[in-house]
PDB file of C-alpha atoms in Angstrom:
ATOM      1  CA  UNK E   1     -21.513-100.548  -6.289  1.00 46.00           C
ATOM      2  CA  UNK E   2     -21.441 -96.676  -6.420  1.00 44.00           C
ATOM      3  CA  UNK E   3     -17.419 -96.844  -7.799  1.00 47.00           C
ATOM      4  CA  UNK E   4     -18.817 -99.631 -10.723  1.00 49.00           C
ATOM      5  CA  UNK E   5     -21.427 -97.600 -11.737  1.00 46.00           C
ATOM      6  CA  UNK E   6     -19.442 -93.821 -11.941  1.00 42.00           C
ATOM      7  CA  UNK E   7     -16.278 -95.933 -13.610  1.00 46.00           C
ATOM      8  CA  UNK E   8     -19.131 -97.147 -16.357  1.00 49.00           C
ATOM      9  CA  UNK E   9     -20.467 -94.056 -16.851  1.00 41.00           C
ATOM     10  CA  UNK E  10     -16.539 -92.565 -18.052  1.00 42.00           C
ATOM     11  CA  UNK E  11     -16.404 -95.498 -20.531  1.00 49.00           C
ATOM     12  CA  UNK E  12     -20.237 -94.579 -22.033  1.00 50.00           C
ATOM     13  CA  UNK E  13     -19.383 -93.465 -25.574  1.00 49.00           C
ATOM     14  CA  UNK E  14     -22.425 -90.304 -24.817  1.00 52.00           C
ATOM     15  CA  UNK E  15     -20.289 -89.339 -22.082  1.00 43.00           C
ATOM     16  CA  UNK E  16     -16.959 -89.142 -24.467  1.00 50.00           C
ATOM     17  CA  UNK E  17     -19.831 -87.360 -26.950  1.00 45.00           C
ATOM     18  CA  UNK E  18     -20.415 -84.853 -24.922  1.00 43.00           C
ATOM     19  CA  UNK E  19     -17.130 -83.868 -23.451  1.00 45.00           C
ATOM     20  CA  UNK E  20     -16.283 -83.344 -26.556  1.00 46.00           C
ATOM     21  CA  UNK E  21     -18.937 -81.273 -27.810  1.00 42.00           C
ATOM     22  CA  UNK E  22     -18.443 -79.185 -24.169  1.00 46.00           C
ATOM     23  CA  UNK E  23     -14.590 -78.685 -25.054  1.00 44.00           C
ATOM     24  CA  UNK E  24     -14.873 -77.623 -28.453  1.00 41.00           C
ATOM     25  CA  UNK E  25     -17.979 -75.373 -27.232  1.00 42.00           C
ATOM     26  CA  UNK E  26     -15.571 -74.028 -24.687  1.00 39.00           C
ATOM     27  CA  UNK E  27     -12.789 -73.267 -27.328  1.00 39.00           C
ATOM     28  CA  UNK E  28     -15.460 -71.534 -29.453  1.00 38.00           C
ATOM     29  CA  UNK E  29     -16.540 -69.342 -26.653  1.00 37.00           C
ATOM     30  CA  UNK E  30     -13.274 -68.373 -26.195  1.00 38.00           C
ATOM     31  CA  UNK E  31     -12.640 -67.434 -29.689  1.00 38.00           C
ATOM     32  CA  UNK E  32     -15.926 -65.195 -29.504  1.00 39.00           C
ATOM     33  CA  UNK E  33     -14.854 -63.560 -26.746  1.00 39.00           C
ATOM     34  CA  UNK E  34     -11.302 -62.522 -28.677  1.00 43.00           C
ATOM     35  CA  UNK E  35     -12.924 -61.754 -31.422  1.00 47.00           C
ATOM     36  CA  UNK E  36     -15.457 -59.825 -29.453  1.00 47.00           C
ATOM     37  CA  UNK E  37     -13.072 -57.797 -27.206  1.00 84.00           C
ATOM     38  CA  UNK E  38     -14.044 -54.410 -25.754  1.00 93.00           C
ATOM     39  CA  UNK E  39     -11.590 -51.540 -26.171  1.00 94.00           C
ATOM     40  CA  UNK E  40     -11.594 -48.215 -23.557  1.00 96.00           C
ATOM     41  CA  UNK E  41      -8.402 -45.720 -24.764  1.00 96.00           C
ATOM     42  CA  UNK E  42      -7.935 -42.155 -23.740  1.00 97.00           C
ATOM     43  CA  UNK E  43      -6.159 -39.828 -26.113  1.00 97.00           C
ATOM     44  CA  UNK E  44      -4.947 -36.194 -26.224  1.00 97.00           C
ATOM     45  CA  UNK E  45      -4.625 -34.132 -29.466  1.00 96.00           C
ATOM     46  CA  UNK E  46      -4.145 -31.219 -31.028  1.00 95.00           C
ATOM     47  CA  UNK E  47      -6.084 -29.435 -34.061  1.00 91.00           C
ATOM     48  CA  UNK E  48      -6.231 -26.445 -35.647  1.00 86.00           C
ATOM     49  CA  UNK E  49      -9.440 -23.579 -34.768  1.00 88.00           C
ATOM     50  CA  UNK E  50     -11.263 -21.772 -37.621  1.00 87.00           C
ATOM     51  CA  UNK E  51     -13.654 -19.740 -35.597  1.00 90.00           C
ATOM     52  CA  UNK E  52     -10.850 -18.509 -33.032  1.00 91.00           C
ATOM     53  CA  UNK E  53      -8.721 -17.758 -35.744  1.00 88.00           C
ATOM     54  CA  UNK E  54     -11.458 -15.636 -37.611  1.00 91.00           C
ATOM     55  CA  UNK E  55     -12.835 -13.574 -34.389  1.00 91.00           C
ATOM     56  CA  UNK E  56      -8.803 -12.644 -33.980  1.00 90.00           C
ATOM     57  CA  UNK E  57      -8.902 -11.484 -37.786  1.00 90.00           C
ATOM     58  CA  UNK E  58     -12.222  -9.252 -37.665  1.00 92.00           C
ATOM     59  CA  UNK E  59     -10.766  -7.837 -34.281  1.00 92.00           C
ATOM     60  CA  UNK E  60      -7.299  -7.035 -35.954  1.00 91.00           C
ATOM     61  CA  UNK E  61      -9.611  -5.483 -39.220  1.00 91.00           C
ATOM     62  CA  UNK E  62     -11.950  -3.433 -37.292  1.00 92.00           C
ATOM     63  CA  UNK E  63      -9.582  -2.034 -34.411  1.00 90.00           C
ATOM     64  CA  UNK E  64      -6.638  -1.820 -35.971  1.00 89.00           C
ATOM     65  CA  UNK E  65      -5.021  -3.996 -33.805  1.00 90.00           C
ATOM     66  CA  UNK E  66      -2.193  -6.581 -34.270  1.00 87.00           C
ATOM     67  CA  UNK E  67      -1.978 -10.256 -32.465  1.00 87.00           C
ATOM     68  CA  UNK E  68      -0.819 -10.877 -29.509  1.00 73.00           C
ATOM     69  CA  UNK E  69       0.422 -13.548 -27.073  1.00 65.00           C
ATOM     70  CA  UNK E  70      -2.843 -12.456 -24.342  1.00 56.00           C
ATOM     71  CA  UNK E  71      -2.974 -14.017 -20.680  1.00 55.00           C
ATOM     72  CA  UNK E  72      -1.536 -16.894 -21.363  1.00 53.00           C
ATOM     73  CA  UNK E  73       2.208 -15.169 -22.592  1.00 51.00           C
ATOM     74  CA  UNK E  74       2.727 -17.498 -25.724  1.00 51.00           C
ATOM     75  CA  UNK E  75       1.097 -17.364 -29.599  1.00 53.00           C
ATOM     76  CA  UNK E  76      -1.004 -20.788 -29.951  1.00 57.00           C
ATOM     77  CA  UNK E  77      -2.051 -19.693 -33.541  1.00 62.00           C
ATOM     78  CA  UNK E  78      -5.381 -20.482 -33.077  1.00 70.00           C
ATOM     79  CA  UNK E  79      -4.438 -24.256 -31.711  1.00 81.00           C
ATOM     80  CA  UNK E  80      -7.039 -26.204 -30.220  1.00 89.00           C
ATOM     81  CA  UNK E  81      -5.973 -28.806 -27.132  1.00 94.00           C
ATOM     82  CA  UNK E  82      -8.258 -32.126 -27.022  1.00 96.00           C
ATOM     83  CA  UNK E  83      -8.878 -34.560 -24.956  1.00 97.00           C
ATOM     84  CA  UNK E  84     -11.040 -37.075 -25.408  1.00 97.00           C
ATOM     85  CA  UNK E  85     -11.950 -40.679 -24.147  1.00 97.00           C
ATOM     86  CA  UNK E  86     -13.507 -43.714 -26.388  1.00 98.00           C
ATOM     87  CA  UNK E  87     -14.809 -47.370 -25.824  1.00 97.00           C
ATOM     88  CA  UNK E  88     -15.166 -49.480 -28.539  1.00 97.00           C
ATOM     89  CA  UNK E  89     -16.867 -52.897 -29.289  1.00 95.00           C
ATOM     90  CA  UNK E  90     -15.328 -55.078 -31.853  1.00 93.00           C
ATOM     91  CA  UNK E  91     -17.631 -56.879 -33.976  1.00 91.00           C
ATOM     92  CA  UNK E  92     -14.863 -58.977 -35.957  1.00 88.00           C
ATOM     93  CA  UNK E  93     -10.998 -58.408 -36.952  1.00 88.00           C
ATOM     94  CA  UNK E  94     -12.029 -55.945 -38.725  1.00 92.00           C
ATOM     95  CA  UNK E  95     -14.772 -53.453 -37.619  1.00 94.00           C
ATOM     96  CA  UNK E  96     -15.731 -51.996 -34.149  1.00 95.00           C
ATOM     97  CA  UNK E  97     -18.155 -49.303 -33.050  1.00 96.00           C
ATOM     98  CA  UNK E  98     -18.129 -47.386 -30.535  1.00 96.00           C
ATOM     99  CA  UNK E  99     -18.463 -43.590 -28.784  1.00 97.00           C
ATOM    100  CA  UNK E 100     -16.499 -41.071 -28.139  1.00 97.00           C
ATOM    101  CA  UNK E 101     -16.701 -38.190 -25.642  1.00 97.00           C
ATOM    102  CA  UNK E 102     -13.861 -34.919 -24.811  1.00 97.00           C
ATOM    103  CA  UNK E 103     -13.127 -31.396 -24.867  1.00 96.00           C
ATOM    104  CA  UNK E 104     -11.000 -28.904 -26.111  1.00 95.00           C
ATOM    105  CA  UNK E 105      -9.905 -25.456 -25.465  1.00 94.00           C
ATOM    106  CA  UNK E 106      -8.098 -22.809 -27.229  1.00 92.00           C
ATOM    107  CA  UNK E 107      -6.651 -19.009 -26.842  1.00 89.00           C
ATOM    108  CA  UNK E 108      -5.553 -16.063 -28.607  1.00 89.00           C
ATOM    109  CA  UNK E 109      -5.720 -12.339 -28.175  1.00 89.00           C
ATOM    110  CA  UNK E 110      -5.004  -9.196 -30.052  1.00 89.00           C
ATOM    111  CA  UNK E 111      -3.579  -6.142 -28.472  1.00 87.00           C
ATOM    112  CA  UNK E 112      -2.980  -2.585 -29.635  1.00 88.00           C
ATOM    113  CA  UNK E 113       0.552  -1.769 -30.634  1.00 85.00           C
ATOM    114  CA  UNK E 114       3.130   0.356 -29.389  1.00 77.00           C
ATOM    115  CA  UNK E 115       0.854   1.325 -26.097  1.00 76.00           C
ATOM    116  CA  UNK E 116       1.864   1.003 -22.264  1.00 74.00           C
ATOM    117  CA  UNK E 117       0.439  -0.840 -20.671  1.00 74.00           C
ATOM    118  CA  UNK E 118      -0.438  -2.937 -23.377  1.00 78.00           C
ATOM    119  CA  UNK E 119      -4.730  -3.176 -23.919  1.00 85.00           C
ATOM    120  CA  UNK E 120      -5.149  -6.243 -24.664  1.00 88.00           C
ATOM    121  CA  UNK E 121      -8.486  -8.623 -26.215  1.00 91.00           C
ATOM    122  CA  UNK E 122      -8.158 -12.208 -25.062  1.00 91.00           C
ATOM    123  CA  UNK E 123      -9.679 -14.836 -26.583  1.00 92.00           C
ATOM    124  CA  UNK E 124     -10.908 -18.085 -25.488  1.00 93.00           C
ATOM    125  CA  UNK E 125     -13.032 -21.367 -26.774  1.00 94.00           C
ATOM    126  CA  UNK E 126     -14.100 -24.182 -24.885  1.00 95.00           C
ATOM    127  CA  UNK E 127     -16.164 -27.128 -26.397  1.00 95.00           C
ATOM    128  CA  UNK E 128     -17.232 -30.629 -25.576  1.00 96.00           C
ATOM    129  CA  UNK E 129     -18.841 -33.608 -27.763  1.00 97.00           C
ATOM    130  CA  UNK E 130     -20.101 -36.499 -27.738  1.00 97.00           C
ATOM    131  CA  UNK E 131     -20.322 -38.601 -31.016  1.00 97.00           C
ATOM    132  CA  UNK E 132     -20.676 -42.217 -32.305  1.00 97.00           C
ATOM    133  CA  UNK E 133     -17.295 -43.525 -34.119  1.00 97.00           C
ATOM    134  CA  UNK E 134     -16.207 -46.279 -36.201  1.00 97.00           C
ATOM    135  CA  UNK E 135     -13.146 -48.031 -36.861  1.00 97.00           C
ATOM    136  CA  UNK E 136     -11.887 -50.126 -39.684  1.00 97.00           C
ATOM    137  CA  UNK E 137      -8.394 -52.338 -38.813  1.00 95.00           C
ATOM    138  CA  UNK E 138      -6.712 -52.541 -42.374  1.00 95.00           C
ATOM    139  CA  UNK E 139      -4.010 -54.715 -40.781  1.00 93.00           C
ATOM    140  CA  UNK E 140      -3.832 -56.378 -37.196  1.00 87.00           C
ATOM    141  CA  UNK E 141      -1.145 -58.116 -35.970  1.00 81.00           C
ATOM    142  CA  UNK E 142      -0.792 -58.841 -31.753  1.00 76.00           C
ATOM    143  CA  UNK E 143       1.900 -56.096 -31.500  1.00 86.00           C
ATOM    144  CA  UNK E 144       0.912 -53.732 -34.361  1.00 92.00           C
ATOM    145  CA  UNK E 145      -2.363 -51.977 -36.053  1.00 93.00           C
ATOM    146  CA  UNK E 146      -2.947 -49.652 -39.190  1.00 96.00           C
ATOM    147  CA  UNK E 147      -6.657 -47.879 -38.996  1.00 97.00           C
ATOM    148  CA  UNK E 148      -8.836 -45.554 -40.049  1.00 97.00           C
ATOM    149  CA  UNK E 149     -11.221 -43.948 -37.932  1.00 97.00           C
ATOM    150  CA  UNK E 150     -14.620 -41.563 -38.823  1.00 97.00           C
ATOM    151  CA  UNK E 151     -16.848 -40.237 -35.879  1.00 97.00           C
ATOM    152  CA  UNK E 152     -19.924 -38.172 -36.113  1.00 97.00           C
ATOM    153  CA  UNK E 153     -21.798 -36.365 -33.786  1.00 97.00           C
ATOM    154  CA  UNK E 154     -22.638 -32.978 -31.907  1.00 97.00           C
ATOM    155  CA  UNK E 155     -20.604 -30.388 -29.758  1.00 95.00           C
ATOM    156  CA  UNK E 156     -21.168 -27.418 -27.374  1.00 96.00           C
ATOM    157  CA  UNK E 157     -19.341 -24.654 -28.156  1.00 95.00           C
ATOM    158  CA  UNK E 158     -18.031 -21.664 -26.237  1.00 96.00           C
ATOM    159  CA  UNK E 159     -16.254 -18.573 -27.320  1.00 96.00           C
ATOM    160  CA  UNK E 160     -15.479 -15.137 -24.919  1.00 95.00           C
ATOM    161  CA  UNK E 161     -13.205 -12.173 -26.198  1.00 94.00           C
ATOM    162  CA  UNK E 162     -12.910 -10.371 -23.196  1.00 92.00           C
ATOM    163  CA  UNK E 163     -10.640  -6.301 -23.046  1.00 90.00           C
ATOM    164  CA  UNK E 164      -9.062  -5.714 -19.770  1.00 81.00           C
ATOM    165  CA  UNK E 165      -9.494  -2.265 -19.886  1.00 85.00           C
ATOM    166  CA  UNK E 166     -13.409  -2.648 -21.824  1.00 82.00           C
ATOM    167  CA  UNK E 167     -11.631  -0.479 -24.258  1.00 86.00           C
ATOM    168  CA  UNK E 168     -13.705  -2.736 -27.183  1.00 91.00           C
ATOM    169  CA  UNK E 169     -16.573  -4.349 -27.278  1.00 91.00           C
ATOM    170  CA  UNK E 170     -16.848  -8.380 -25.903  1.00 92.00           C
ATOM    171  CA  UNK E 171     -18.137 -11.165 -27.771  1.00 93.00           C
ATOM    172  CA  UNK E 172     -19.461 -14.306 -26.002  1.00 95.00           C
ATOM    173  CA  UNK E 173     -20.991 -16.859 -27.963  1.00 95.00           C
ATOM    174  CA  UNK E 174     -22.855 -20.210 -27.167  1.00 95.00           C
ATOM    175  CA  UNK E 175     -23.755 -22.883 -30.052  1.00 93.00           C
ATOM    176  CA  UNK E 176     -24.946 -26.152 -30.498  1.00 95.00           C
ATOM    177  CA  UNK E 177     -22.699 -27.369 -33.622  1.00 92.00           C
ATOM    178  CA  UNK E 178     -22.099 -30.395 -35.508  1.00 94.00           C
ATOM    179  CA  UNK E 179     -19.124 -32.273 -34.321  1.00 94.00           C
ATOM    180  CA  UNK E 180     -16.662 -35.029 -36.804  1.00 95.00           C
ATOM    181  CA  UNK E 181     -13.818 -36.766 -36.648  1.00 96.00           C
ATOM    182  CA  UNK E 182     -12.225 -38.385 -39.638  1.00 96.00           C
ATOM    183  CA  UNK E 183      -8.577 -39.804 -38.935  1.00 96.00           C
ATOM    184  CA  UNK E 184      -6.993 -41.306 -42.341  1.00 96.00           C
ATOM    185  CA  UNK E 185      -4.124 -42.963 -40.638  1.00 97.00           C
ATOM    186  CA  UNK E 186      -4.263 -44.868 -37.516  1.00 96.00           C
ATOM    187  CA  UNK E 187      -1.286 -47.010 -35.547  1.00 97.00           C
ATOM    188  CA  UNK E 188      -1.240 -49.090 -32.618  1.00 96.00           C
ATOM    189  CA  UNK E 189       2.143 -50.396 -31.094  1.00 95.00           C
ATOM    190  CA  UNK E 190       2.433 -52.705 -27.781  1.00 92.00           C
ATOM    191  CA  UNK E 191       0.559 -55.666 -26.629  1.00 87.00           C
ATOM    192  CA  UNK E 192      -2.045 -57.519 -26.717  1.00 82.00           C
ATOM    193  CA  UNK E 193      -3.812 -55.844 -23.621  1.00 87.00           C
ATOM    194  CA  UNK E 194      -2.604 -52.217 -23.727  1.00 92.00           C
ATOM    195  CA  UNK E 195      -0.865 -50.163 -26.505  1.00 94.00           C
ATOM    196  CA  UNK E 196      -0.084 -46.938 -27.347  1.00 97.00           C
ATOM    197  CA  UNK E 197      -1.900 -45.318 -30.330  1.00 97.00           C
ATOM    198  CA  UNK E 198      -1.004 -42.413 -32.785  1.00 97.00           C
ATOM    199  CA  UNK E 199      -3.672 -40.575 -35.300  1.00 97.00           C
ATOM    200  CA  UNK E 200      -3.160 -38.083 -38.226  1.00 97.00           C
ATOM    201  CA  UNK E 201      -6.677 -36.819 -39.578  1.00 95.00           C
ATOM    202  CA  UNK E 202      -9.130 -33.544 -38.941  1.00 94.00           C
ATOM    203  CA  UNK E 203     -11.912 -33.007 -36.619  1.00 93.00           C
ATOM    204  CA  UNK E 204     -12.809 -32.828 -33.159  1.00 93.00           C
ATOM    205  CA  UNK E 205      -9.855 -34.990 -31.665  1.00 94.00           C
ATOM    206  CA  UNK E 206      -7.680 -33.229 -33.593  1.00 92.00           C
ATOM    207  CA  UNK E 207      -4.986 -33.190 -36.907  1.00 95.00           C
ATOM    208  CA  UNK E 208      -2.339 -35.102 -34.566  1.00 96.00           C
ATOM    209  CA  UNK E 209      -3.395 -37.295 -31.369  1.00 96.00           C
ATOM    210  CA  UNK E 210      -1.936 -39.670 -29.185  1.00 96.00           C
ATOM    211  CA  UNK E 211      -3.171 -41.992 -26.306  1.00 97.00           C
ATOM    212  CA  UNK E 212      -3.043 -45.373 -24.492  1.00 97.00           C
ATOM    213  CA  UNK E 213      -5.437 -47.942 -25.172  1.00 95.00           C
ATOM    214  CA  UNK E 214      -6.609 -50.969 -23.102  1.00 94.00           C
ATOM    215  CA  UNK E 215      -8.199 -54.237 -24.279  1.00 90.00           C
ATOM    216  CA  UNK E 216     -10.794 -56.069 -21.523  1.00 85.00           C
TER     217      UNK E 216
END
């Protein structure tokens, strides 16, 4: 009696109803969830600094000195090393939001010329933000991705010129500044759970950056 009555209820047409509505509810959660896929990449770049650059200049103007390599034994002309890390929700093909979070650091020195052992000011900044970003896919494919990317948000920032032989004065500075990111040109090669990533633009992450993202 019990085998009868579960074979009737498979030839019910509500029953065919409503595996139907459950399948094509099941393919449309699924869709959602591609569409809705989260996105955690970590990047490293590298970006010019302003500030740096201009403490170096007023040391060379008022002291007469000339730049130098400093601790580190190599010229970074005033580069700035990022890295950074970013999760992203994306609300359609097209748009996701998200936050990203990193630090950078840069040197430089100046030194005075034609003296041994050399007297040397080195230089140093150190910064980390934290800012809300947004990205806009101009074209998606599985394997490849052209973006743009604009983030804004705030930064601490750290600067210490330090003498080694307290032949000048120091400067140490600490400042709560405005931190951006706007990368024109975006590109994402690989698969459809991890690829690599490339960025050309200005700000906080840098002129030039590159990473590895993953897709959950």
């Amino acid at each position: 009696m019990q085998k009868k009555q579960f074979k009737n209820l498979f030839m019910r047409p509500n029953f065919h109803f409503l595996l139907l509505v459950g399948t094509l509810m099941l393919f449309s959660l699924t869709a959602f969830g591609q569409d809705s896929r989260h996105e955690i990449r970590t990047g490293f770049g590298v970006g010019d600094e302003p500030h740096l650059h201009s403490v170096q200049h007023s040391y060379v103007r008022d002291y007469h000195l000339e730049p130098g390599t400093g601790d580190i034994g190599v010229s970074t002309q005033c580069l700035s090393w990022i890295v950074y890390l970013e999760y992203f929700c994306h609300l359609g093909k097209r748009w996701a939001v998200g936050v990203s979070v990193g630090g950078g650091i840069g040197w430089e020195a100046a030194h005075v010329p034609e003296v041994y052992p050399d007297i040397t000011v080195d230089m140093k900044s150190r910064s980390c933000f934290a800012m809300p970003v947004v990205k806009y896919t101009w074209y998606g494919h599985n394997r490849f991705r052209f973006y743009s990317k604009a983030g804004l948000g705030a930064r601490y920032y750290r600067l210490d010129a330090t003498c080694d032989t307290q032949s000048f004065p120091e400067t140490h500075e600490n400042n709560v500044k405005l931190s951006y990111q706007l990368s024109v040109a975006g590109v994402e090669v690989g698969g459809e759970r991890a690829r690599f990533f490339t960025e050309f633009g200005y700000g906080m992450q840098g002129v030039f950056s590159l990473g590895i993202l993953v897709n959950l």
